[in-house]
């Protein structure tokens, strides 16, 4: 019982036997959004970059030998400037920065995506409950949300990771938890607009359980702003992950996470600035790509916001 | 308006209680405490560690310790640092001026760049200048600020030696690079908000009337359009200012800035629970108050909102 399906007339085509009968093409909201998105150059550039990064992340193990190329120590080649052999130079242990940056996409993107999924999962459930049931449940959830939002997310991330230990999963969890309030707010706002519609009343009358109504009939109609927020949130999660790694609270060494590479490069900022330039550029390009895609999605979903 | 402000301040109390418990509880999850760190460093006996635990108030359940902490908090005592032995409030107040200077400087940098840029982009909508400024703001949004800080250090401080690489010892020269670092992200967000808000206002009929009256375009934009576009701009600027007051941790680390952010990071690393909880409570209060001030500023800018406050007052009277 989705309200998102619309029917749009397809243009009639001429044939040798006169005008062809008019075909009615059922265009779903999804198709319309994808069509709008495909016309947005920025979003397409973002999507292309993201696909490239994801491919590199997936095939990193095929392209490089982790023990030899990524974490292997080659002291004879330490701190070499960028050259054809090492396009981004080498670090203090002789490891190729180019390979580490490419391999690092695996950590940064996976932390960004998984952290967003954690935040999304918790935030959407709480937001849906708060928006659908209102009353006491809403009060409790929204007050808890206020508490989580009152602490700056980077500080909350630092406290959680330092308390639970600096591991990749804890990093994902910490960043996921700090993104919960945004998802709660957005989901609640969307659910509030849907919950009083007539089709929900009809479902109640049909005796469908409330959990089923929320999961299969309310949430699917609230997805648009949540998807946009999730895409933009991946970008902030990548920055948050690299920030915490930069402070020594993220993915443990010797894994080539971009933030921890920057932290190492900071020690050589006077003598080997290329150690800081390239991992930072990798973060910038990745975050920019997600931001472009998220912005394009927002424009496609709600053209009124295109300003 | 005073009534509204009091109500908002009262609503902050449960949030502060919740924040303090949450941070206290999370810090309690950490596998070690300050005594374990001392044990590893100094090799204490069992009796000594027990005495130290007693002295630091680390005995009893997390709820007992939290209750005792909050009792002291209500008396205005935020505890003493387990590491330096100094009162938490003193350490916080000592570091806060540097954080405030950085927040003010970064918001200043951000406003002087973003508002003209946003206005220009809105006036020249759809032109190359508009697209270029929005692309720039997108890049500004995507730059990790700690990396930008490092790049500024390499280019401006190390290569041409125009400005110091860090610290807060050389007056205004020390503030420039950290302020640009924090301000870049804010600039990008504010420029986009200004453009969007100006676009809303520029299509209004009353601006056409002002032009028809013969006012110069500059006056129409600055006096009539900008003032009406200010509410979203101030909301974002105020929110960002509050965030900077609360969390310029990375910039403070990159530039060795003696602010509260670094104080908290150091406290977290040394498991200094009273310092972490105390500083985060004070930060949350600061942020809450800044956000409240921003809300109250709306009434100063927009007479309609002021009239609403006055109407409510009349109703209650």
Coordinates of C-alpha atoms in Angstrom, one line a residue:
Chain A
X1 CA 0.0 0.0 0.0
X2 CA 2.7 2.5 -1.0
X3 CA 1.7 6.0 -1.8
X4 CA 4.8 6.6 -3.8
X5 CA 3.7 5.1 -7.1
X6 CA 2.6 7.5 -9.8
X7 CA 1.5 6.9 -13.3
X8 CA 3.0 9.1 -16.0
X9 CA 2.0 9.1 -19.7
X10 CA 4.7 8.0 -22.0
X11 CA 4.8 10.0 -25.3
X12 CA 3.0 8.3 -28.2
X13 CA 5.2 6.9 -30.9
X14 CA 4.5 7.0 -34.6
X15 CA 4.6 3.7 -36.7
X16 CA 4.0 2.8 -40.3
X17 CA 0.3 1.9 -39.5
X18 CA -0.5 5.3 -38.0
X19 CA -0.1 6.5 -34.5
X20 CA 0.8 3.7 -32.0
X21 CA -1.6 3.2 -29.1
X22 CA -0.6 5.3 -26.0
X23 CA 1.4 3.3 -23.6
X24 CA 1.0 4.0 -19.9
X25 CA 4.3 3.5 -18.2
X26 CA 4.2 3.0 -14.5
X27 CA 6.9 5.2 -13.0
X28 CA 7.7 4.6 -9.4
X29 CA 9.1 7.3 -7.1
X30 CA 12.4 5.5 -7.2
X31 CA 12.6 5.7 -11.0
X32 CA 11.8 9.4 -11.0
X33 CA 14.5 10.0 -8.3
X34 CA 17.0 8.0 -10.2
X35 CA 16.2 9.9 -13.4
X36 CA 16.6 13.3 -11.6
X37 CA 19.8 12.0 -10.1
X38 CA 21.3 11.0 -13.4
X39 CA 20.8 14.5 -14.7
X40 CA 22.9 16.0 -11.8
X41 CA 26.5 16.1 -12.9
X42 CA 27.9 16.6 -9.4
X43 CA 26.1 13.6 -8.1
X44 CA 27.2 11.5 -11.0
X45 CA 30.8 12.5 -10.4
X46 CA 30.4 11.6 -6.8
X47 CA 28.8 8.3 -7.6
X48 CA 31.6 7.5 -10.1
X49 CA 34.3 8.3 -7.5
X50 CA 32.5 6.2 -4.8
X51 CA 32.2 3.2 -7.2
X52 CA 35.9 3.5 -8.0
X53 CA 36.8 3.7 -4.3
X54 CA 34.5 0.7 -3.4
X55 CA 36.1 -1.4 -6.2
X56 CA 39.6 -0.6 -4.9
X57 CA 38.5 -1.4 -1.4
X58 CA 36.9 -4.8 -2.5
X59 CA 39.9 -5.8 -4.7
X60 CA 42.6 -4.4 -2.5
X61 CA 43.6 -7.9 -1.4
X62 CA 43.9 -9.1 -5.0
X63 CA 45.9 -6.0 -6.0
X64 CA 48.3 -6.1 -3.2
X65 CA 49.9 -8.5 -0.8
X66 CA 49.0 -7.1 2.7
X67 CA 52.0 -8.5 4.5
X68 CA 54.6 -7.5 1.9
X69 CA 53.2 -4.3 0.3
X70 CA 51.0 -2.8 3.0
X71 CA 52.6 -3.5 6.3
X72 CA 56.0 -5.0 5.3
X73 CA 59.0 -3.0 6.6
X74 CA 61.6 -2.0 4.0
X75 CA 64.1 0.2 5.9
X76 CA 66.4 0.6 2.9
X77 CA 63.5 2.5 1.2
X78 CA 62.5 4.7 4.1
X79 CA 61.3 8.3 3.6
X80 CA 61.7 8.3 -0.2
X81 CA 60.2 11.3 -2.0
X82 CA 57.4 10.7 -4.5
X83 CA 58.8 9.2 -7.7
X84 CA 57.6 6.9 -10.5
X85 CA 58.5 3.9 -8.4
X86 CA 56.6 5.3 -5.4
X87 CA 54.1 7.9 -6.6
X88 CA 53.2 9.1 -3.1
X89 CA 56.7 8.4 -1.6
X90 CA 57.4 6.0 1.3
X91 CA 57.1 6.3 5.1
X92 CA 59.6 5.9 7.9
X93 CA 59.4 2.1 7.6
X94 CA 59.8 2.2 3.8
X95 CA 56.2 1.3 3.1
X96 CA 54.7 2.7 -0.1
X97 CA 52.2 5.5 0.7
X98 CA 50.3 5.0 -2.6
X99 CA 49.6 1.4 -1.8
X100 CA 48.7 2.2 1.8
X101 CA 46.4 4.9 0.7
X102 CA 44.6 2.6 -1.8
X103 CA 44.4 -0.2 0.8
X104 CA 43.3 2.3 3.4
X105 CA 40.1 2.9 1.5
X106 CA 39.0 -0.5 2.8
X107 CA 39.2 0.7 6.4
X108 CA 37.9 4.2 6.0
X109 CA 34.9 3.4 3.8
X110 CA 33.9 0.3 5.8
X111 CA 34.1 2.2 9.1
X112 CA 32.1 5.0 7.5
X113 CA 29.4 2.7 6.1
X114 CA 29.1 0.3 9.1
X115 CA 29.1 3.2 11.6
X116 CA 26.3 4.8 9.6
X117 CA 24.4 1.5 9.4
X118 CA 24.7 1.2 13.2
X119 CA 23.4 4.8 13.7
X120 CA 20.7 4.3 11.1
X121 CA 19.5 1.0 12.6
X122 CA 19.2 2.4 16.2
X123 CA 18.1 5.8 15.2
X124 CA 15.3 4.6 12.8
X125 CA 13.9 2.2 15.3
X126 CA 13.8 4.8 18.1
X127 CA 12.6 7.5 15.8
X128 CA 9.8 5.4 14.5
X129 CA 8.7 4.4 18.0
X130 CA 8.8 8.0 19.1
X131 CA 7.0 9.3 16.1
X132 CA 4.3 6.6 15.9
X133 CA 3.4 6.1 19.6
X134 CA 4.0 9.6 20.9
X135 CA 3.2 10.0 24.6
X136 CA 5.6 8.5 27.2
X137 CA 7.7 6.5 24.7
X138 CA 8.3 9.7 22.7
X139 CA 9.2 11.7 25.8
X140 CA 11.7 9.1 27.0
X141 CA 13.3 8.6 23.6
X142 CA 13.5 12.3 22.8
X143 CA 15.0 13.2 26.2
X144 CA 17.6 10.5 25.7
X145 CA 18.2 12.0 22.3
X146 CA 18.7 15.4 23.9
X147 CA 21.3 14.0 26.3
X148 CA 23.2 12.3 23.4
X149 CA 23.1 15.5 21.4
X150 CA 24.2 17.7 24.3
X151 CA 27.8 16.3 24.1
X152 CA 29.8 17.2 21.1
X153 CA 30.0 14.1 18.9
X154 CA 33.8 14.1 18.7
X155 CA 34.1 14.2 22.5
X156 CA 31.5 11.4 22.8
X157 CA 33.4 9.4 20.3
X158 CA 36.7 9.9 22.2
X159 CA 35.1 8.9 25.5
X160 CA 33.4 5.8 24.1
X161 CA 36.5 4.5 22.2
X162 CA 38.9 5.2 25.1
X163 CA 36.6 3.4 27.5
X164 CA 36.0 0.4 25.3
X165 CA 39.4 0.2 23.7
X166 CA 40.8 1.3 20.4
X167 CA 39.6 -1.4 18.0
X168 CA 38.0 -1.0 14.6
X169 CA 34.6 -2.3 15.8
X170 CA 34.6 0.0 18.8
X171 CA 35.4 2.9 16.5
X172 CA 32.4 2.0 14.3
X173 CA 30.2 1.6 17.3
X174 CA 31.3 5.0 18.8
X175 CA 30.7 6.8 15.5
X176 CA 27.4 5.0 15.0
X177 CA 26.2 6.0 18.5
X178 CA 27.1 9.6 17.9
X179 CA 25.0 9.7 14.7
X180 CA 21.9 8.2 16.4
X181 CA 20.3 11.6 17.4
X182 CA 20.2 12.8 13.8
X183 CA 18.5 9.7 12.6
X184 CA 16.0 9.7 15.5
X185 CA 15.0 13.3 14.8
X186 CA 14.6 12.8 11.0
X187 CA 12.7 9.5 11.3
X188 CA 10.4 10.9 14.0
X189 CA 9.6 14.0 12.0
X190 CA 8.9 11.8 8.9
X191 CA 6.8 9.3 10.8
X192 CA 4.7 12.1 12.4
X193 CA 3.7 13.2 8.9
X194 CA 2.6 9.7 7.9
X195 CA 1.0 8.3 11.0
X196 CA -2.2 10.2 10.7
X197 CA -2.9 9.4 7.1
X198 CA -6.0 7.5 6.1
X199 CA -4.3 4.4 4.8
X200 CA -2.8 3.8 8.3
X201 CA -6.2 4.1 9.8
X202 CA -7.4 1.6 7.2
X203 CA -4.6 -0.8 8.1
X204 CA -5.6 -0.5 11.8
X205 CA -9.2 -1.3 10.9
X206 CA -8.0 -4.4 8.9
X207 CA -6.5 -5.7 12.2
X208 CA -2.8 -5.5 11.1
X209 CA -0.4 -5.5 14.0
X210 CA 1.3 -2.1 14.9
X211 CA 4.8 -3.5 14.5
X212 CA 3.9 -4.6 11.0
X213 CA 2.3 -1.3 10.1
X214 CA 5.4 0.5 11.3
X215 CA 7.8 -1.8 9.5
X216 CA 6.0 -2.3 6.2
X217 CA 3.7 0.6 5.8
X218 CA 5.0 3.6 7.7
X219 CA 8.8 3.4 7.3
X220 CA 8.8 2.7 3.6
X221 CA 7.0 6.0 3.1
X222 CA 9.6 7.9 5.3
X223 CA 12.7 6.6 3.6
X224 CA 13.6 9.5 1.4
X225 CA 15.0 11.9 4.0
X226 CA 16.6 9.0 5.8
X227 CA 18.5 7.9 2.7
X228 CA 19.7 11.4 2.1
X229 CA 20.8 11.8 5.7
X230 CA 22.5 8.4 5.6
X231 CA 24.5 9.3 2.5
X232 CA 25.7 12.6 4.0
X233 CA 26.3 10.8 7.3
X234 CA 28.7 8.4 5.7
X235 CA 30.9 11.4 4.7
X236 CA 30.9 12.7 8.3
X237 CA 31.5 9.2 9.6
X238 CA 34.6 8.9 7.4
X239 CA 35.9 12.2 8.8
X240 CA 35.0 11.2 12.4
X241 CA 36.8 7.9 12.0
X242 CA 40.0 9.5 10.6
X243 CA 39.8 12.1 13.3
X244 CA 39.7 9.5 16.1
X245 CA 42.5 7.5 14.4
X246 CA 44.5 10.7 14.1
X247 CA 44.2 11.0 17.9
X248 CA 45.4 7.4 18.3
X249 CA 41.9 6.2 19.2
X250 CA 40.9 4.4 16.0
X251 CA 42.0 1.5 13.8
X252 CA 45.1 0.1 15.5
X253 CA 48.6 0.2 13.8
X254 CA 49.9 -1.0 11.4
X255 CA 46.6 -1.0 9.5
X256 CA 46.7 1.8 6.9
X257 CA 43.8 3.8 8.0
X258 CA 44.0 7.3 6.5
X259 CA 43.7 9.1 9.9
X260 CA 46.4 7.1 11.5
X261 CA 48.6 7.7 8.4
X262 CA 48.1 11.4 8.9
X263 CA 49.0 11.1 12.6
X264 CA 52.3 9.4 11.6
X265 CA 52.9 12.0 8.9
X266 CA 52.5 14.8 11.4
X267 CA 55.8 13.7 13.1
X268 CA 57.6 14.3 9.8
X269 CA 55.8 17.4 8.8
X270 CA 59.0 19.4 8.5
X271 CA 61.0 16.9 6.5
X272 CA 58.5 14.7 4.6
X273 CA 55.3 16.7 4.1
X274 CA 54.1 14.2 1.4
X275 CA 53.3 11.8 4.2
X276 CA 50.5 14.1 5.3
X277 CA 49.4 15.4 1.9
X278 CA 48.2 12.2 0.2
X279 CA 46.2 10.4 3.0
X280 CA 44.4 13.8 3.6
X281 CA 43.6 14.2 -0.1
X282 CA 42.2 10.6 -0.1
X283 CA 39.9 11.6 2.8
X284 CA 38.9 14.9 1.1
X285 CA 38.1 13.2 -2.3
X286 CA 36.0 10.4 -0.6
X287 CA 34.1 12.7 1.6
X288 CA 33.5 15.1 -1.2
X289 CA 32.1 12.3 -3.3
X290 CA 29.6 11.2 -0.6
X291 CA 28.6 14.9 -0.1
X292 CA 28.1 15.4 -3.8
X293 CA 26.0 12.2 -4.0
X294 CA 24.0 13.1 -0.9
X295 CA 23.3 16.6 -2.1
X296 CA 22.3 15.3 -5.5
X297 CA 19.9 12.8 -3.9
X298 CA 18.4 15.5 -1.8
X299 CA 17.7 17.6 -4.9
X300 CA 16.3 14.6 -6.7
X301 CA 14.0 13.6 -3.9
X302 CA 12.8 17.1 -3.1
X303 CA 13.4 19.5 -6.1
X304 CA 12.1 22.4 -3.9
X305 CA 15.3 22.2 -2.0
X306 CA 17.5 22.6 -5.1
X307 CA 18.2 26.2 -4.2
Chain B
X1 CA 11.2 36.6 27.0
X2 CA 12.8 36.3 30.5
X3 CA 10.2 33.6 31.3
X4 CA 11.1 31.7 28.2
X5 CA 14.8 31.9 29.0
X6 CA 14.2 30.7 32.6
X7 CA 12.1 27.8 31.2
X8 CA 14.9 26.8 28.8
X9 CA 17.5 27.0 31.6
X10 CA 15.4 24.7 33.8
X11 CA 15.0 22.2 31.0
X12 CA 18.7 22.0 30.8
X13 CA 18.9 20.4 34.3
X14 CA 17.6 16.9 33.4
X15 CA 19.8 17.0 30.3
X16 CA 22.9 17.8 32.4
X17 CA 22.0 15.1 34.9
X18 CA 21.7 12.6 32.0
X19 CA 24.9 13.7 30.3
X20 CA 26.9 13.4 33.6
X21 CA 25.5 9.9 34.3
X22 CA 26.1 8.8 30.7
X23 CA 29.8 10.0 30.7
X24 CA 30.3 8.6 34.2
X25 CA 28.9 5.3 33.2
X26 CA 30.9 5.0 30.0
X27 CA 34.1 6.0 31.7
X28 CA 33.4 3.3 34.3
X29 CA 33.3 0.7 31.5
X30 CA 37.0 1.3 30.8
X31 CA 39.1 -1.7 31.8
X32 CA 41.6 0.3 33.9
X33 CA 41.5 3.3 36.2
X34 CA 44.0 5.9 37.4
X35 CA 45.3 3.5 40.1
X36 CA 46.0 0.8 37.6
X37 CA 48.0 3.3 35.6
X38 CA 50.0 4.3 38.7
X39 CA 50.5 0.6 39.5
X40 CA 52.0 0.0 36.1
X41 CA 54.2 3.1 36.4
X42 CA 55.3 3.0 40.0
X43 CA 54.9 -0.7 41.0
X44 CA 52.7 -0.2 44.1
X45 CA 51.8 -2.8 46.8
X46 CA 48.3 -4.2 47.2
X47 CA 47.7 -2.1 50.3
X48 CA 48.9 1.1 48.6
X49 CA 46.6 0.5 45.6
X50 CA 43.6 0.0 48.0
X51 CA 44.5 3.2 49.9
X52 CA 44.8 5.0 46.6
X53 CA 41.4 3.7 45.4
X54 CA 39.9 4.9 48.6
X55 CA 41.5 8.3 48.3
X56 CA 40.3 8.7 44.7
X57 CA 36.8 7.6 45.6
X58 CA 37.0 4.6 43.3
X59 CA 35.4 2.1 45.7
X60 CA 31.7 1.1 45.6
X61 CA 29.4 0.7 42.7
X62 CA 29.1 3.1 39.8
X63 CA 25.7 4.4 41.1
X64 CA 27.1 5.1 44.6
X65 CA 30.1 7.0 43.2
X66 CA 27.8 8.9 40.8
X67 CA 25.5 9.9 43.6
X68 CA 28.3 11.1 45.7
X69 CA 29.8 13.0 42.7
X70 CA 26.4 14.7 42.0
X71 CA 26.0 15.6 45.7
X72 CA 29.3 17.4 45.5
X73 CA 28.4 18.9 42.1
X74 CA 25.3 20.5 43.7
X75 CA 27.5 22.1 46.2
X76 CA 29.6 23.6 43.3
X77 CA 32.4 21.1 43.7
X78 CA 33.3 19.4 40.5
X79 CA 36.0 17.4 42.2
X80 CA 39.8 17.5 41.8
X81 CA 41.9 16.1 39.0
X82 CA 43.3 12.6 39.8
X83 CA 46.4 13.5 37.8
X84 CA 47.3 17.1 38.7
X85 CA 45.4 17.3 42.0
X86 CA 44.0 20.7 41.0
X87 CA 40.2 21.5 41.2
X88 CA 38.5 20.6 37.9
X89 CA 36.7 24.0 37.7
X90 CA 40.1 25.9 38.0
X91 CA 41.7 23.8 35.2
X92 CA 38.6 24.3 33.0
X93 CA 38.4 28.1 33.6
X94 CA 42.2 28.4 33.0
X95 CA 41.8 26.7 29.6
X96 CA 38.5 28.2 28.5
X97 CA 39.7 31.7 27.4
X98 CA 41.9 30.1 24.7
X99 CA 38.9 28.0 23.5
X100 CA 36.7 31.1 23.5
X101 CA 39.3 33.1 21.6
X102 CA 39.6 30.4 19.0
X103 CA 35.8 30.0 18.7
X104 CA 35.3 33.8 18.3
X105 CA 38.2 34.2 15.8
X106 CA 36.9 31.2 13.7
X107 CA 33.3 32.5 13.6
X108 CA 34.7 36.0 12.7
X109 CA 36.7 34.5 9.8
X110 CA 33.7 32.5 8.7
X111 CA 31.3 35.4 8.8
X112 CA 33.4 37.9 6.9
X113 CA 34.0 35.4 4.1
X114 CA 30.7 33.4 3.9
X115 CA 28.1 36.1 4.1
X116 CA 29.4 38.2 1.2
X117 CA 30.1 35.0 -0.7
X118 CA 26.6 33.6 -0.1
X119 CA 25.0 37.0 -1.0
X120 CA 27.0 37.2 -4.2
X121 CA 26.2 33.6 -5.2
X122 CA 22.5 34.3 -4.7
X123 CA 22.5 37.5 -6.7
X124 CA 24.5 35.9 -9.5
X125 CA 22.4 32.7 -9.4
X126 CA 23.2 30.2 -12.1
X127 CA 26.3 32.0 -13.3
X128 CA 29.9 30.7 -13.2
X129 CA 30.6 32.8 -10.0
X130 CA 27.6 31.1 -8.3
X131 CA 28.7 27.6 -9.3
X132 CA 32.4 28.3 -8.4
X133 CA 31.5 29.6 -5.0
X134 CA 29.3 26.6 -4.3
X135 CA 31.9 24.1 -5.5
X136 CA 34.4 25.9 -3.2
X137 CA 32.0 25.6 -0.3
X138 CA 31.5 21.9 -1.0
X139 CA 35.2 21.4 -0.9
X140 CA 35.3 23.4 2.4
X141 CA 32.6 21.1 3.8
X142 CA 34.6 18.0 2.9
X143 CA 38.1 19.0 4.1
X144 CA 39.0 17.3 7.4
X145 CA 40.0 20.3 9.5
X146 CA 43.0 18.6 11.1
X147 CA 44.4 17.9 7.7
X148 CA 43.8 21.5 6.6
X149 CA 45.6 22.6 9.8
X150 CA 48.6 20.5 8.9
X151 CA 48.6 21.9 5.3
X152 CA 48.5 25.4 6.6
X153 CA 51.4 24.6 8.9
X154 CA 53.4 23.2 6.0
X155 CA 52.7 26.1 3.6
X156 CA 52.4 29.2 5.8
X157 CA 54.3 28.4 8.9
X158 CA 57.2 26.1 7.7
X159 CA 57.7 27.0 4.0
X160 CA 57.4 30.8 4.2
X161 CA 57.5 31.3 8.0
X162 CA 54.9 34.0 8.1
X163 CA 53.0 32.7 11.1
X164 CA 53.8 30.4 14.1
X165 CA 53.2 26.7 13.9
X166 CA 51.3 26.4 17.1
X167 CA 50.8 27.5 20.7
X168 CA 49.1 30.7 22.0
X169 CA 52.2 32.7 22.8
X170 CA 52.4 35.2 19.9
X171 CA 49.1 37.0 20.3
X172 CA 47.0 37.5 17.2
X173 CA 49.5 35.9 14.9
X174 CA 49.0 32.6 16.8
X175 CA 45.3 32.7 16.3
X176 CA 45.2 33.2 12.5
X177 CA 46.0 29.6 11.3
X178 CA 43.8 27.8 13.9
X179 CA 41.0 30.2 13.2
X180 CA 41.2 29.6 9.4
X181 CA 41.3 25.8 10.1
X182 CA 38.2 25.8 12.2
X183 CA 36.5 28.6 10.2
X184 CA 36.8 26.8 6.8
X185 CA 34.1 24.3 7.6
X186 CA 31.9 26.9 9.1
X187 CA 32.4 29.2 6.1
X188 CA 31.3 26.5 3.8
X189 CA 28.1 25.8 5.8
X190 CA 27.3 29.4 6.3
X191 CA 27.9 30.4 2.6
X192 CA 25.4 27.7 1.5
X193 CA 22.9 28.8 4.1
X194 CA 23.3 32.5 3.2
X195 CA 22.8 31.7 -0.5
X196 CA 19.7 29.6 0.1
X197 CA 18.2 32.0 2.6
X198 CA 18.9 35.0 0.3
X199 CA 17.3 33.2 -2.7
X200 CA 14.1 32.8 -0.6
X201 CA 14.1 36.5 0.2
X202 CA 15.2 37.9 -3.2
X203 CA 12.0 36.6 -4.9
X204 CA 9.8 38.6 -2.5
X205 CA 7.6 41.4 -3.8
X206 CA 8.6 43.9 -1.1
X207 CA 12.1 44.0 -2.6
X208 CA 10.6 45.0 -6.0
X209 CA 8.7 47.8 -4.1
X210 CA 12.0 49.0 -2.5
X211 CA 13.7 49.1 -5.9
X212 CA 10.7 50.9 -7.4
X213 CA 11.1 53.5 -4.7
X214 CA 14.5 54.3 -6.2
X215 CA 16.7 52.7 -3.5
X216 CA 20.2 51.7 -4.7
X217 CA 20.6 48.0 -5.2
X218 CA 23.3 47.8 -2.5
X219 CA 20.9 49.2 0.0
X220 CA 18.0 46.9 -1.1
X221 CA 20.2 43.9 -0.7
X222 CA 22.0 44.8 2.6
X223 CA 19.2 46.5 4.4
X224 CA 16.0 44.9 3.2
X225 CA 17.0 41.5 1.9
X226 CA 19.8 40.5 4.2
X227 CA 18.0 41.4 7.4
X228 CA 15.1 39.2 6.4
X229 CA 17.5 36.4 5.5
X230 CA 19.4 36.5 8.8
X231 CA 17.4 34.1 10.9
X232 CA 18.6 30.8 9.3
X233 CA 22.1 32.3 9.0
X234 CA 22.2 33.2 12.7
X235 CA 20.8 29.7 13.6
X236 CA 23.6 28.0 11.8
X237 CA 26.3 30.4 12.9
X238 CA 25.2 30.1 16.5
X239 CA 25.0 26.4 16.4
X240 CA 28.5 26.2 14.8
X241 CA 29.9 28.6 17.4
X242 CA 28.5 26.4 20.1
X243 CA 30.0 23.3 18.5
X244 CA 33.4 25.1 18.2
X245 CA 33.2 26.0 21.9
X246 CA 32.5 22.3 22.6
X247 CA 34.7 20.4 20.3
X248 CA 37.7 22.0 18.5
X249 CA 39.6 19.1 19.9
X250 CA 41.5 18.3 16.7
X251 CA 42.5 21.8 15.8
X252 CA 43.7 22.3 19.4
X253 CA 45.7 19.2 19.1
X254 CA 47.3 20.1 15.7
X255 CA 48.2 23.6 16.8
X256 CA 49.1 22.7 20.4
X257 CA 46.4 25.2 21.4
X258 CA 46.0 25.3 25.1
X259 CA 42.2 25.0 25.1
X260 CA 39.6 22.8 26.8
X261 CA 39.5 20.2 24.0
X262 CA 43.1 19.2 24.6
X263 CA 42.5 19.2 28.4
X264 CA 39.7 16.7 27.9
X265 CA 41.7 14.5 25.5
X266 CA 44.6 14.4 28.0
X267 CA 42.2 13.6 30.8
X268 CA 40.6 10.8 28.8
X269 CA 44.0 9.3 28.0
X270 CA 45.0 9.3 31.7
X271 CA 41.6 8.0 32.9
X272 CA 41.1 11.2 34.9
X273 CA 37.4 10.6 35.4
X274 CA 36.6 13.8 37.5
X275 CA 38.3 15.9 34.9
X276 CA 36.5 14.3 32.0
X277 CA 33.0 14.3 33.6
X278 CA 33.4 17.8 35.0
X279 CA 34.7 19.3 31.7
X280 CA 32.0 17.7 29.6
X281 CA 29.3 18.9 32.0
X282 CA 30.6 22.4 31.8
X283 CA 30.9 22.2 28.0
X284 CA 27.3 21.0 27.7
X285 CA 26.2 23.9 29.9
X286 CA 28.2 26.3 27.8
X287 CA 26.7 24.9 24.6
X288 CA 23.2 25.0 26.0
X289 CA 23.5 28.6 27.0
X290 CA 25.0 29.7 23.6
X291 CA 22.1 28.0 21.8
X292 CA 19.6 29.8 24.2
X293 CA 21.3 33.1 23.5
X294 CA 21.0 32.5 19.7
X295 CA 17.3 31.7 20.2
X296 CA 16.8 35.0 22.1
X297 CA 18.7 36.9 19.4
X298 CA 16.0 36.0 16.9
X299 CA 13.7 38.5 18.8
X300 CA 16.3 41.2 18.5
X301 CA 16.6 40.7 14.7
X302 CA 13.0 39.9 13.8
X303 CA 10.3 42.2 15.3
X304 CA 7.7 39.6 14.5
X305 CA 9.3 37.1 16.9
X306 CA 9.6 39.9 19.5
X307 CA 5.9 40.6 19.1
X308 CA 5.1 36.9 19.7
X309 CA 7.0 37.0 23.0
X310 CA 5.0 40.2 23.9
X311 CA 1.7 38.6 22.9
X312 CA 2.4 35.6 25.1
X313 CA 3.3 37.9 28.0
X314 CA 0.0 39.7 27.6
X315 CA -1.9 36.5 27.5
X316 CA -0.4 35.2 30.7
X317 CA -0.9 38.6 32.4

